[in-house]
């Protein structure tokens, strides 16, 4: 599904990631952890085609990322839902329109997906706020909305970069529950986080594997977590 | 093919794509104003080139086919020389017709210069003969020699002396008009590119979000292209209508000014003016599309 082979990435002078090999199998649940600046975000960006590796080979859904043009990347985004720590919306559109945006831009008929959209809003517990504008939402609401937006196209993979970075513990658990539910529906989940408590809570609910970036390399973290 | 499809898509409209980019107030009005002003100027440049084109054509065709024989002879010999010149003209191949102007006509010709009460009788006015050539034309040099032999006071003036510089000037004016239209079109393209770039820069966050959720570049570009094309089209329509009104209300100089007549549109030429809004919309479409696609390509 997502496969990295001997992948390196350097910014200007220094090498940030070196010779990383990683395979995300369908239906797997991975955490990516490591100190700030270790390259978690960079590794995620490599996984959804936002960055190209400086060395090595990445294949996303059996397609070499170097061979993909901008349109292919755009189509890839419909199969990989992305949630950022500082999730951005179109501030002049309502919550419902923002969540339906992936449908709109891919030319799907939004009207026929209204039931889906309502289900999704209920799932994230925001049925009451459909008409709100993004600037009126709290941090936790924005994160849940971003998650709903990431899954409305029914993607195969969900990539989340510090999804709980801006929210309190209770909301973090709620988001985690949503991600675990998605994984149980068969979606591949990859979450970057430095929150070890979150990882521990997840391990109680799902067979999650933990990848740690250390010294530009990736390691499978042991049972110490 | 894809151009036609794009233009059609623009006309049909895509309210979803349109809504993804937030509306803007002030820059939109500036684009409208620029398109209107440029179209206004373009209509005048067009009127100028069409009118001078007409002028050049008329001068070269009408004047080329007519010539004048002027006879200034000492008193007493005049009539004999006119008769001699008429005999020469009658036997010249290539002369379709000729006509000896009478006093009243000659007075009318001189009136604009000397006023209506000119005592022509007391002045030594040369006799004029208007000569019209046929399609094959006559040999001006041969006619001059024969006239010189038969009527020494006769001078053939085939108008080329003053016609050529006038036609040259009119041709040059027409070219200046066309160059002006090209410059106006290029300036419009430049202004719309600048406006589109400003809009793209102002909406960088919108573009990032759209890319993140899987929008293709063409989709994002379309939202901007449609907006700028419609703005340019409506601005240009307003500018063109005002300019056409201004041209239509130009005071007519047909009676008094003879060859200065009609610095406006005539007949089907009005339709050319109506092409200007379409041209501006076409330019806006491509300027915005190229600006948007190249900006998007530079992102990440």
Short mmCIF file of C-alpha atoms in Angstrom, two decimals:
data_model
loop_
_atom_site.label_atom_id
_atom_site.label_comp_id
_atom_site.label_asym_id
_atom_site.label_seq_id
_atom_site.Cartn_x
_atom_site.Cartn_y
_atom_site.Cartn_z
CA UNK A 1 0.00 0.00 0.00
CA UNK A 2 2.67 2.47 1.11
CA UNK A 3 6.20 1.26 0.68
CA UNK A 4 9.49 3.05 1.32
CA UNK A 5 12.77 1.47 0.21
CA UNK A 6 16.11 2.93 1.30
CA UNK A 7 14.56 6.34 1.40
CA UNK A 8 16.67 9.35 2.36
CA UNK A 9 15.64 12.94 2.63
CA UNK A 10 17.89 15.97 3.06
CA UNK A 11 17.02 19.61 3.55
CA UNK A 12 19.66 21.81 1.97
CA UNK A 13 22.77 20.71 3.81
CA UNK A 14 22.03 17.99 6.33
CA UNK A 15 20.37 14.66 5.93
CA UNK A 16 17.19 14.39 7.96
CA UNK A 17 16.22 10.83 7.18
CA UNK A 18 18.59 8.21 5.89
CA UNK A 19 18.00 4.79 4.35
CA UNK A 20 14.54 4.25 5.72
CA UNK A 21 12.59 1.19 4.65
CA UNK A 22 9.01 0.83 5.73
CA UNK A 23 5.91 -0.95 4.56
CA UNK A 24 2.42 -0.03 5.67
CA UNK A 25 0.15 -3.02 5.12
CA UNK A 26 -3.57 -2.55 4.54
CA UNK A 27 -5.49 -2.36 7.80
CA UNK A 28 -2.43 -1.72 9.96
CA UNK A 29 -2.26 0.87 12.73
CA UNK A 30 1.06 2.68 13.19
CA UNK A 31 2.29 5.36 15.50
CA UNK A 32 5.29 7.41 14.50
CA UNK A 33 7.13 9.02 17.36
CA UNK A 34 10.41 10.72 18.08
CA UNK A 35 11.75 14.02 19.39
CA UNK A 36 10.74 17.32 17.90
CA UNK A 37 12.55 18.00 14.63
CA UNK A 38 13.40 14.31 14.14
CA UNK A 39 11.54 14.29 10.84
CA UNK A 40 8.11 12.92 11.75
CA UNK A 41 6.26 15.44 9.60
CA UNK A 42 8.75 14.95 6.77
CA UNK A 43 8.23 11.20 6.83
CA UNK A 44 4.45 11.67 6.75
CA UNK A 45 4.76 14.08 3.82
CA UNK A 46 6.81 11.49 1.96
CA UNK A 47 3.98 9.03 2.60
CA UNK A 48 1.31 11.19 1.00
CA UNK A 49 3.36 12.49 -1.88
CA UNK A 50 3.85 16.03 -0.62
CA UNK A 51 7.63 15.60 -0.70
CA UNK A 52 9.83 13.57 -2.99
CA UNK A 53 12.69 11.54 -1.49
CA UNK A 54 16.23 12.68 -2.28
CA UNK A 55 17.26 9.05 -2.54
CA UNK A 56 15.50 5.71 -2.55
CA UNK A 57 12.12 4.69 -3.86
CA UNK A 58 8.62 5.28 -2.57
CA UNK A 59 5.64 3.54 -4.03
CA UNK A 60 2.15 4.63 -3.12
CA UNK A 61 -0.56 2.20 -4.17
CA UNK A 62 1.99 0.49 -6.43
CA UNK A 63 2.89 3.70 -8.19
CA UNK A 64 6.37 5.20 -8.06
CA UNK A 65 6.03 8.62 -6.50
CA UNK A 66 8.64 10.11 -8.83
CA UNK A 67 6.56 9.15 -11.82
CA UNK A 68 3.46 10.90 -10.47
CA UNK A 69 2.58 14.33 -11.84
CA UNK A 70 0.58 16.93 -9.94
CA UNK A 71 -2.72 15.51 -11.11
CA UNK A 72 -1.73 12.04 -9.97
CA UNK A 73 -0.81 13.49 -6.56
CA UNK A 74 -4.22 15.19 -6.45
CA UNK A 75 -5.91 11.86 -7.17
CA UNK A 76 -3.75 10.20 -4.52
CA UNK A 77 -5.07 12.67 -1.93
CA UNK A 78 -8.51 11.22 -2.52
CA UNK A 79 -7.22 7.82 -1.32
CA UNK A 80 -5.12 9.17 1.53
CA UNK A 81 -6.93 11.34 4.07
CA UNK A 82 -4.62 13.81 5.81
CA UNK A 83 -5.16 15.55 9.15
CA UNK A 84 -2.74 18.23 10.30
CA UNK A 85 -2.08 19.63 13.75
CA UNK A 86 -3.06 23.11 12.58
CA UNK A 87 -5.85 22.04 10.29
CA UNK A 88 -6.85 24.65 7.77
CA UNK A 89 -10.27 25.20 6.30
CA UNK A 90 -11.90 27.54 3.84
CA UNK A 91 -13.03 30.15 6.33
CA UNK A 92 -15.84 31.52 4.18
CA UNK A 93 -17.56 28.13 3.84
CA UNK A 94 -19.67 26.44 6.53
CA UNK A 95 -18.53 23.38 8.44
CA UNK A 96 -20.70 21.07 6.32
CA UNK A 97 -19.35 22.57 3.09
CA UNK A 98 -15.79 22.23 4.36
CA UNK A 99 -16.25 18.59 5.24
CA UNK A 100 -17.82 17.97 1.82
CA UNK A 101 -15.00 19.84 0.06
CA UNK A 102 -13.14 16.71 -1.10
CA UNK A 103 -16.37 15.58 -2.80
CA UNK A 104 -16.83 19.00 -4.38
CA UNK A 105 -13.32 19.26 -5.79
CA UNK A 106 -13.37 15.73 -7.18
CA UNK A 107 -16.58 16.52 -9.05
CA UNK A 108 -18.83 14.17 -7.06
CA UNK A 109 -22.44 15.06 -6.56
CA UNK A 110 -22.53 16.48 -3.03
CA UNK A 111 -26.33 16.48 -2.91
CA UNK A 112 -26.46 12.69 -3.26
CA UNK A 113 -24.05 12.30 -0.34
CA UNK A 114 -26.11 14.28 2.15
CA UNK A 115 -26.97 11.17 4.21
CA UNK A 116 -23.29 10.24 4.40
CA UNK A 117 -22.40 13.75 5.42
CA UNK A 118 -25.04 13.74 8.17
CA UNK A 119 -23.77 10.38 9.45
CA UNK A 120 -20.24 11.68 9.49
CA UNK A 121 -21.24 14.84 11.37
CA UNK A 122 -23.08 12.70 13.90
CA UNK A 123 -20.05 10.40 14.23
CA UNK A 124 -17.79 13.33 15.18
CA UNK A 125 -20.57 14.72 17.37
CA UNK A 126 -21.02 17.97 15.49
CA UNK A 127 -24.48 17.65 13.97
CA UNK A 128 -25.52 20.90 15.63
CA UNK A 129 -22.74 22.98 14.12
CA UNK A 130 -23.19 22.25 10.42
CA UNK A 131 -23.77 25.90 9.60
CA UNK A 132 -20.89 27.28 11.68
CA UNK A 133 -17.89 28.89 10.04
CA UNK A 134 -14.48 27.35 10.88
CA UNK A 135 -13.21 30.40 12.83
CA UNK A 136 -16.12 29.90 15.27
CA UNK A 137 -14.99 26.35 16.16
CA UNK A 138 -12.80 25.32 19.10
CA UNK A 139 -9.50 23.48 18.68
CA UNK A 140 -11.03 20.08 19.36
CA UNK A 141 -13.93 20.75 17.01
CA UNK A 142 -11.54 21.76 14.27
CA UNK A 143 -9.55 18.54 14.71
CA UNK A 144 -12.69 16.41 14.52
CA UNK A 145 -13.91 18.36 11.50
CA UNK A 146 -10.53 17.81 9.81
CA UNK A 147 -10.83 14.10 10.51
CA UNK A 148 -14.32 14.01 9.02
CA UNK A 149 -13.04 15.86 5.96
CA UNK A 150 -10.16 13.37 5.68
CA UNK A 151 -12.48 10.36 5.64
CA UNK A 152 -15.44 11.59 3.57
CA UNK A 153 -13.91 10.22 0.36
CA UNK A 154 -13.66 6.81 2.05
CA UNK A 155 -9.87 6.70 1.72
CA UNK A 156 -7.76 3.60 2.24
CA UNK A 157 -5.19 5.36 4.40
CA UNK A 158 -5.50 8.03 7.10
CA UNK A 159 -2.39 10.03 7.90
CA UNK A 160 -2.58 12.27 10.98
CA UNK A 161 0.21 14.63 12.04
CA UNK A 162 -0.02 15.41 15.79
CA UNK A 163 -3.82 15.35 15.67
CA UNK A 164 -4.01 15.85 19.42
CA UNK A 165 -1.38 18.58 19.62
CA UNK A 166 -3.81 21.39 20.30
CA UNK A 167 -6.49 19.69 22.38
CA UNK A 168 -6.97 18.56 25.97
CA UNK A 169 -6.61 14.96 27.14
CA UNK A 170 -10.32 14.16 27.01
CA UNK A 171 -10.57 15.36 23.42
CA UNK A 172 -7.38 13.47 22.55
CA UNK A 173 -9.00 10.24 23.70
CA UNK A 174 -12.11 11.02 21.74
CA UNK A 175 -10.09 11.60 18.56
CA UNK A 176 -8.14 8.42 19.23
CA UNK A 177 -11.39 6.48 19.55
CA UNK A 178 -12.51 7.82 16.17
CA UNK A 179 -9.20 6.77 14.58
CA UNK A 180 -9.40 3.31 16.16
CA UNK A 181 -12.95 2.93 14.83
CA UNK A 182 -11.70 3.82 11.35
CA UNK A 183 -8.96 1.22 11.67
CA UNK A 184 -11.52 -1.39 12.71
CA UNK A 185 -13.39 -0.54 9.50
CA UNK A 186 -10.27 -1.68 7.66
CA UNK A 187 -8.48 1.61 7.08
CA UNK A 188 -4.72 1.90 7.40
CA UNK A 189 -3.85 4.52 10.02
CA UNK A 190 -0.56 6.32 10.51
CA UNK A 191 -0.33 8.85 13.35
CA UNK A 192 2.65 10.98 14.22
CA UNK A 193 2.67 12.00 17.87
CA UNK A 194 5.07 12.69 20.70
CA UNK A 195 2.34 11.93 23.27
CA UNK A 196 3.33 8.59 24.82
CA UNK A 197 0.18 8.49 26.94
CA UNK A 198 -1.88 8.54 23.77
CA UNK A 199 0.11 5.59 22.42
CA UNK A 200 -0.41 3.65 25.65
CA UNK A 201 -4.16 4.28 25.53
CA UNK A 202 -4.28 3.14 21.94
CA UNK A 203 -2.44 -0.10 22.67
CA UNK A 204 -5.27 -1.06 24.97
CA UNK A 205 -7.76 -0.76 22.10
CA UNK A 206 -5.90 -1.82 18.98
CA UNK A 207 -2.84 -3.76 17.82
CA UNK A 208 -0.78 -0.67 17.15
CA UNK A 209 2.87 -0.76 16.15
CA UNK A 210 5.13 2.06 17.19
CA UNK A 211 7.86 3.38 14.92
CA UNK A 212 10.47 5.67 16.41
CA UNK A 213 12.77 7.99 14.51
CA UNK A 214 16.21 8.08 16.08
CA UNK A 215 19.48 9.15 14.51
CA UNK A 216 17.85 9.62 11.11
CA UNK A 217 16.76 5.97 11.16
CA UNK A 218 13.48 4.34 11.93
CA UNK A 219 13.17 1.64 14.59
CA UNK A 220 10.36 -0.52 15.76
CA UNK A 221 9.88 0.48 19.40
CA UNK A 222 9.89 -2.37 21.90
CA UNK A 223 7.57 -3.39 24.64
CA UNK A 224 8.77 -0.58 26.92
CA UNK A 225 5.80 1.50 25.89
CA UNK B 1 -10.60 21.54 -28.52
CA UNK B 2 -9.81 21.86 -24.85
CA UNK B 3 -9.96 25.63 -25.24
CA UNK B 4 -13.47 25.42 -26.59
CA UNK B 5 -14.42 23.05 -23.79
CA UNK B 6 -12.95 25.42 -21.22
CA UNK B 7 -14.72 28.44 -22.66
CA UNK B 8 -17.97 26.49 -22.67
CA UNK B 9 -17.42 25.41 -19.09
CA UNK B 10 -16.87 29.04 -18.18
CA UNK B 11 -20.07 30.13 -19.81
CA UNK B 12 -22.01 27.28 -18.25
CA UNK B 13 -20.53 28.15 -14.91
CA UNK B 14 -19.40 26.04 -12.00
CA UNK B 15 -20.87 27.54 -8.90
CA UNK B 16 -19.04 25.03 -6.68
CA UNK B 17 -15.61 25.90 -8.02
CA UNK B 18 -16.58 29.53 -7.81
CA UNK B 19 -17.55 29.31 -4.19
CA UNK B 20 -14.31 27.69 -3.10
CA UNK B 21 -12.45 30.95 -3.61
CA UNK B 22 -13.66 33.71 -1.30
CA UNK B 23 -15.20 36.73 -2.98
CA UNK B 24 -13.15 39.89 -3.23
CA UNK B 25 -14.45 43.42 -3.44
CA UNK B 26 -11.90 46.05 -4.28
CA UNK B 27 -9.57 44.22 -6.67
CA UNK B 28 -12.60 42.95 -8.56
CA UNK B 29 -13.73 46.51 -9.16
CA UNK B 30 -10.21 47.48 -10.31
CA UNK B 31 -10.23 44.68 -12.88
CA UNK B 32 -13.65 45.78 -14.07
CA UNK B 33 -12.49 49.36 -14.37
CA UNK B 34 -9.28 48.48 -16.25
CA UNK B 35 -11.14 46.27 -18.68
CA UNK B 36 -13.70 49.01 -19.27
CA UNK B 37 -11.08 51.74 -19.77
CA UNK B 38 -8.97 49.61 -22.09
CA UNK B 39 -11.99 48.67 -24.20
CA UNK B 40 -12.99 52.31 -24.42
CA UNK B 41 -9.54 53.14 -25.81
CA UNK B 42 -9.57 50.12 -28.08
CA UNK B 43 -12.85 51.21 -29.66
CA UNK B 44 -11.30 54.58 -30.54
CA UNK B 45 -8.17 52.99 -31.91
CA UNK B 46 -10.38 50.71 -33.98
CA UNK B 47 -12.47 53.64 -35.23
CA UNK B 48 -9.28 55.45 -36.19
CA UNK B 49 -7.84 52.54 -38.15
CA UNK B 50 -11.09 51.75 -39.90
CA UNK B 51 -11.73 55.40 -40.81
CA UNK B 52 -8.21 56.04 -42.06
CA UNK B 53 -8.35 52.77 -43.95
CA UNK B 54 -11.50 53.96 -45.64
CA UNK B 55 -9.94 57.33 -46.37
CA UNK B 56 -6.84 55.79 -47.89
CA UNK B 57 -8.90 53.48 -50.05
CA UNK B 58 -11.11 56.28 -51.28
CA UNK B 59 -8.33 58.68 -51.98
CA UNK B 60 -6.34 56.17 -53.88
CA UNK B 61 -9.25 54.81 -55.91
CA UNK B 62 -11.35 57.92 -56.61
CA UNK B 63 -8.52 60.32 -57.13
CA UNK B 64 -6.54 57.86 -59.15
CA UNK B 65 -9.23 57.63 -61.77
CA UNK B 66 -9.75 61.36 -62.20
CA UNK B 67 -7.42 64.01 -63.51
CA UNK B 68 -7.71 67.67 -64.39
CA UNK B 69 -6.60 69.59 -67.43
CA UNK B 70 -6.04 73.22 -66.57
CA UNK B 71 -5.85 75.76 -69.41
CA UNK B 72 -4.52 79.19 -68.71
CA UNK B 73 -4.08 81.06 -71.92
CA UNK B 74 -3.86 84.76 -72.76
CA UNK B 75 -7.24 86.40 -73.25
CA UNK B 76 -8.71 85.61 -76.66
CA UNK B 77 -6.81 82.36 -77.15
CA UNK B 78 -8.49 80.56 -74.32
CA UNK B 79 -11.49 79.27 -76.21
CA UNK B 80 -9.37 77.99 -79.08
CA UNK B 81 -7.05 76.17 -76.70
CA UNK B 82 -9.98 74.58 -74.85
CA UNK B 83 -11.33 73.34 -78.18
CA UNK B 84 -7.89 71.96 -79.07
CA UNK B 85 -7.55 70.22 -75.72
CA UNK B 86 -11.04 68.71 -76.09
CA UNK B 87 -10.05 67.35 -79.50
CA UNK B 88 -6.94 65.77 -77.99
CA UNK B 89 -8.92 64.21 -75.13
CA UNK B 90 -11.53 62.87 -77.55
CA UNK B 91 -8.87 60.94 -79.38
CA UNK B 92 -6.95 59.70 -76.33
CA UNK B 93 -7.37 56.01 -75.64
CA UNK B 94 -8.07 55.29 -71.99
CA UNK B 95 -10.11 58.41 -71.33
CA UNK B 96 -13.60 57.32 -70.39
CA UNK B 97 -15.16 60.76 -70.27
CA UNK B 98 -14.31 64.38 -69.74
CA UNK B 99 -16.24 67.48 -68.97
CA UNK B 100 -15.48 71.15 -69.32
CA UNK B 101 -16.45 72.80 -66.05
CA UNK B 102 -18.71 75.83 -66.37
CA UNK B 103 -18.23 79.07 -64.48
CA UNK B 104 -20.73 78.22 -61.74
CA UNK B 105 -18.94 74.97 -60.93
CA UNK B 106 -15.56 76.65 -60.87
CA UNK B 107 -16.94 79.31 -58.57
CA UNK B 108 -18.27 76.60 -56.23
CA UNK B 109 -14.84 75.00 -56.13
CA UNK B 110 -13.18 78.27 -55.21
CA UNK B 111 -15.82 79.38 -52.74
CA UNK B 112 -14.41 77.59 -49.66
CA UNK B 113 -11.14 79.45 -50.17
CA UNK B 114 -12.22 82.91 -51.37
CA UNK B 115 -15.77 83.32 -50.10
CA UNK B 116 -19.04 83.50 -52.00
CA UNK B 117 -18.82 86.97 -53.54
CA UNK B 118 -15.78 86.51 -55.66
CA UNK B 119 -15.95 88.53 -58.86
CA UNK B 120 -14.70 85.70 -61.06
CA UNK B 121 -15.35 87.63 -64.26
CA UNK B 122 -12.68 90.14 -63.47
CA UNK B 123 -10.06 87.55 -62.57
CA UNK B 124 -7.97 85.49 -64.96
CA UNK B 125 -9.30 82.07 -63.88
CA UNK B 126 -7.94 79.09 -65.81
CA UNK B 127 -10.47 76.83 -67.47
CA UNK B 128 -10.74 73.36 -65.91
CA UNK B 129 -11.55 70.10 -67.70
CA UNK B 130 -12.32 67.09 -65.53
CA UNK B 131 -11.02 63.86 -67.04
CA UNK B 132 -12.18 60.40 -65.94
CA UNK B 133 -10.08 57.48 -67.10
CA UNK B 134 -11.42 54.04 -67.86
CA UNK B 135 -10.24 50.77 -66.37
CA UNK B 136 -7.20 50.45 -68.64
CA UNK B 137 -6.03 54.03 -67.96
CA UNK B 138 -4.21 56.39 -70.30
CA UNK B 139 -0.59 57.23 -70.88
CA UNK B 140 -0.09 60.44 -68.89
CA UNK B 141 3.27 61.22 -70.47
CA UNK B 142 1.94 60.85 -74.05
CA UNK B 143 -1.14 62.93 -73.26
CA UNK B 144 1.03 65.68 -71.79
CA UNK B 145 3.16 65.85 -74.96
CA UNK B 146 0.14 65.96 -77.24
CA UNK B 147 -1.54 68.65 -75.13
CA UNK B 148 1.64 70.69 -75.19
CA UNK B 149 1.69 70.53 -78.97
CA UNK B 150 -2.00 71.35 -79.52
CA UNK B 151 -2.74 73.67 -76.61
CA UNK B 152 0.41 75.14 -75.07
CA UNK B 153 -1.54 76.62 -72.15
CA UNK B 154 -2.91 73.22 -71.02
CA UNK B 155 -1.46 71.44 -68.01
CA UNK B 156 -2.43 67.90 -67.10
CA UNK B 157 -2.65 67.31 -63.37
CA UNK B 158 -3.23 63.63 -62.54
CA UNK B 159 -3.29 64.34 -58.76
CA UNK B 160 -0.50 61.88 -57.93
CA UNK B 161 1.63 64.72 -56.62
CA UNK B 162 -0.62 65.39 -53.64
CA UNK B 163 -2.49 62.09 -53.55
CA UNK B 164 0.50 59.94 -52.70
CA UNK B 165 1.53 61.70 -49.48
CA UNK B 166 -2.10 61.78 -48.34
CA UNK B 167 -2.54 58.06 -48.92
CA UNK B 168 0.79 57.40 -47.25
CA UNK B 169 -0.29 59.45 -44.24
CA UNK B 170 -3.62 57.66 -44.05
CA UNK B 171 -1.91 54.28 -44.31
CA UNK B 172 0.49 55.25 -41.54
CA UNK B 173 -2.40 56.38 -39.34
CA UNK B 174 -4.16 53.08 -39.93
CA UNK B 175 -1.02 51.24 -38.90
CA UNK B 176 -0.72 53.36 -35.77
CA UNK B 177 -4.31 52.49 -34.95
CA UNK B 178 -3.59 48.77 -35.30
CA UNK B 179 -0.42 49.07 -33.22
CA UNK B 180 -2.47 50.90 -30.57
CA UNK B 181 -5.00 48.08 -30.47
CA UNK B 182 -2.20 45.53 -30.07
CA UNK B 183 -0.65 47.59 -27.28
CA UNK B 184 -4.02 47.92 -25.56
CA UNK B 185 -4.55 44.16 -25.77
CA UNK B 186 -1.05 43.49 -24.42
CA UNK B 187 -1.58 45.97 -21.58
CA UNK B 188 -4.91 44.35 -20.74
CA UNK B 189 -3.19 40.97 -20.59
CA UNK B 190 -0.48 42.42 -18.34
CA UNK B 191 -2.97 44.06 -15.99
CA UNK B 192 -5.10 40.97 -15.69
CA UNK B 193 -2.02 38.83 -15.07
CA UNK B 194 -0.99 41.17 -12.25
CA UNK B 195 -4.48 41.13 -10.78
CA UNK B 196 -4.67 37.35 -11.05
CA UNK B 197 -1.28 36.94 -9.40
CA UNK B 198 -2.38 39.21 -6.58
CA UNK B 199 -5.55 37.16 -6.15
CA UNK B 200 -3.58 33.90 -6.18
CA UNK B 201 -1.15 35.23 -3.58
CA UNK B 202 -3.98 36.49 -1.40
CA UNK B 203 -5.62 33.07 -1.55
CA UNK B 204 -2.52 30.99 -0.83
CA UNK B 205 -4.22 29.31 2.14
CA UNK B 206 -7.28 28.46 0.08
CA UNK B 207 -5.05 26.90 -2.56
CA UNK B 208 -3.16 24.86 0.07
CA UNK B 209 -6.41 23.52 1.50
CA UNK B 210 -7.77 22.68 -1.93
CA UNK B 211 -4.59 20.82 -2.88
CA UNK B 212 -4.66 18.95 0.43
CA UNK B 213 -8.17 17.64 -0.16
CA UNK B 214 -7.31 16.48 -3.66
CA UNK B 215 -8.20 19.35 -6.00
CA UNK B 216 -6.38 19.24 -9.31
CA UNK B 217 -4.60 22.37 -10.53
CA UNK B 218 -7.13 22.80 -13.34
CA UNK B 219 -9.97 22.85 -10.82
CA UNK B 220 -8.32 25.56 -8.73
CA UNK B 221 -7.33 27.54 -11.82
CA UNK B 222 -10.87 27.36 -13.14
CA UNK B 223 -12.29 29.17 -10.13
CA UNK B 224 -9.94 32.10 -10.77
CA UNK B 225 -10.17 31.98 -14.56
CA UNK B 226 -13.95 32.06 -14.57
CA UNK B 227 -14.03 34.97 -12.21
CA UNK B 228 -11.51 37.09 -14.10
CA UNK B 229 -12.94 36.24 -17.52
CA UNK B 230 -16.43 37.28 -16.46
CA UNK B 231 -15.13 40.44 -14.82
CA UNK B 232 -13.13 41.39 -17.90
CA UNK B 233 -16.07 40.59 -20.17
CA UNK B 234 -18.52 42.73 -18.23
CA UNK B 235 -16.05 45.60 -17.78
CA UNK B 236 -15.16 45.52 -21.46
CA UNK B 237 -18.82 45.46 -22.47
CA UNK B 238 -19.53 48.60 -20.46
CA UNK B 239 -16.43 50.35 -21.84
CA UNK B 240 -17.26 49.37 -25.41
CA UNK B 241 -20.87 50.53 -25.15
CA UNK B 242 -19.79 53.92 -23.83
CA UNK B 243 -17.14 54.29 -26.52
CA UNK B 244 -19.59 53.30 -29.25
CA UNK B 245 -22.03 55.90 -27.97
CA UNK B 246 -19.26 58.49 -27.99
CA UNK B 247 -18.36 57.56 -31.57
CA UNK B 248 -21.99 57.64 -32.65
CA UNK B 249 -22.38 61.11 -31.15
CA UNK B 250 -19.31 62.51 -32.93
CA UNK B 251 -20.34 65.64 -34.84
CA UNK B 252 -20.65 64.85 -38.52
CA UNK B 253 -18.32 66.76 -40.84
CA UNK B 254 -19.56 65.17 -44.02
CA UNK B 255 -20.95 68.34 -45.60
CA UNK B 256 -18.27 70.83 -44.72
CA UNK B 257 -15.09 68.83 -44.52
CA UNK B 258 -15.28 66.61 -47.59
CA UNK B 259 -12.26 64.39 -47.21
CA UNK B 260 -12.12 64.57 -43.38
CA UNK B 261 -15.46 62.86 -43.20
CA UNK B 262 -16.48 59.99 -40.97
CA UNK B 263 -14.02 59.36 -38.16
CA UNK B 264 -16.51 56.77 -36.95
CA UNK B 265 -17.88 53.39 -37.85
CA UNK B 266 -19.87 52.75 -40.97
CA UNK B 267 -22.19 49.85 -41.60
CA UNK B 268 -20.73 46.47 -40.70
CA UNK B 269 -17.77 48.12 -39.00
CA UNK B 270 -19.95 48.56 -35.92
CA UNK B 271 -19.76 44.79 -35.53
CA UNK B 272 -15.99 45.02 -35.25
CA UNK B 273 -16.41 47.19 -32.17
CA UNK B 274 -18.62 44.52 -30.64
CA UNK B 275 -15.74 42.06 -30.98
CA UNK B 276 -13.70 44.01 -28.45
CA UNK B 277 -15.40 42.65 -25.30
CA UNK B 278 -14.97 39.13 -26.65
CA UNK B 279 -11.32 39.79 -27.40
CA UNK B 280 -10.79 41.18 -23.89
CA UNK B 281 -12.55 38.15 -22.36
CA UNK B 282 -10.37 35.83 -24.45
CA UNK B 283 -7.24 37.66 -23.33
CA UNK B 284 -8.40 37.56 -19.69
CA UNK B 285 -9.12 33.84 -19.94
CA UNK B 286 -5.61 33.01 -21.15
CA UNK B 287 -3.81 35.53 -18.96
CA UNK B 288 -5.49 34.20 -15.81
CA UNK B 289 -5.16 30.57 -16.82
CA UNK B 290 -1.45 30.85 -17.56
CA UNK B 291 -0.85 32.88 -14.39
CA UNK B 292 -2.79 30.42 -12.24
CA UNK B 293 -1.24 27.27 -13.67
CA UNK B 294 2.31 28.62 -13.43
CA UNK B 295 1.72 29.85 -9.86
CA UNK B 296 0.26 26.49 -8.84
CA UNK B 297 3.17 24.62 -10.40
CA UNK B 298 5.61 26.63 -8.32
CA UNK B 299 3.87 25.66 -5.09
CA UNK B 300 5.78 22.89 -3.29
#
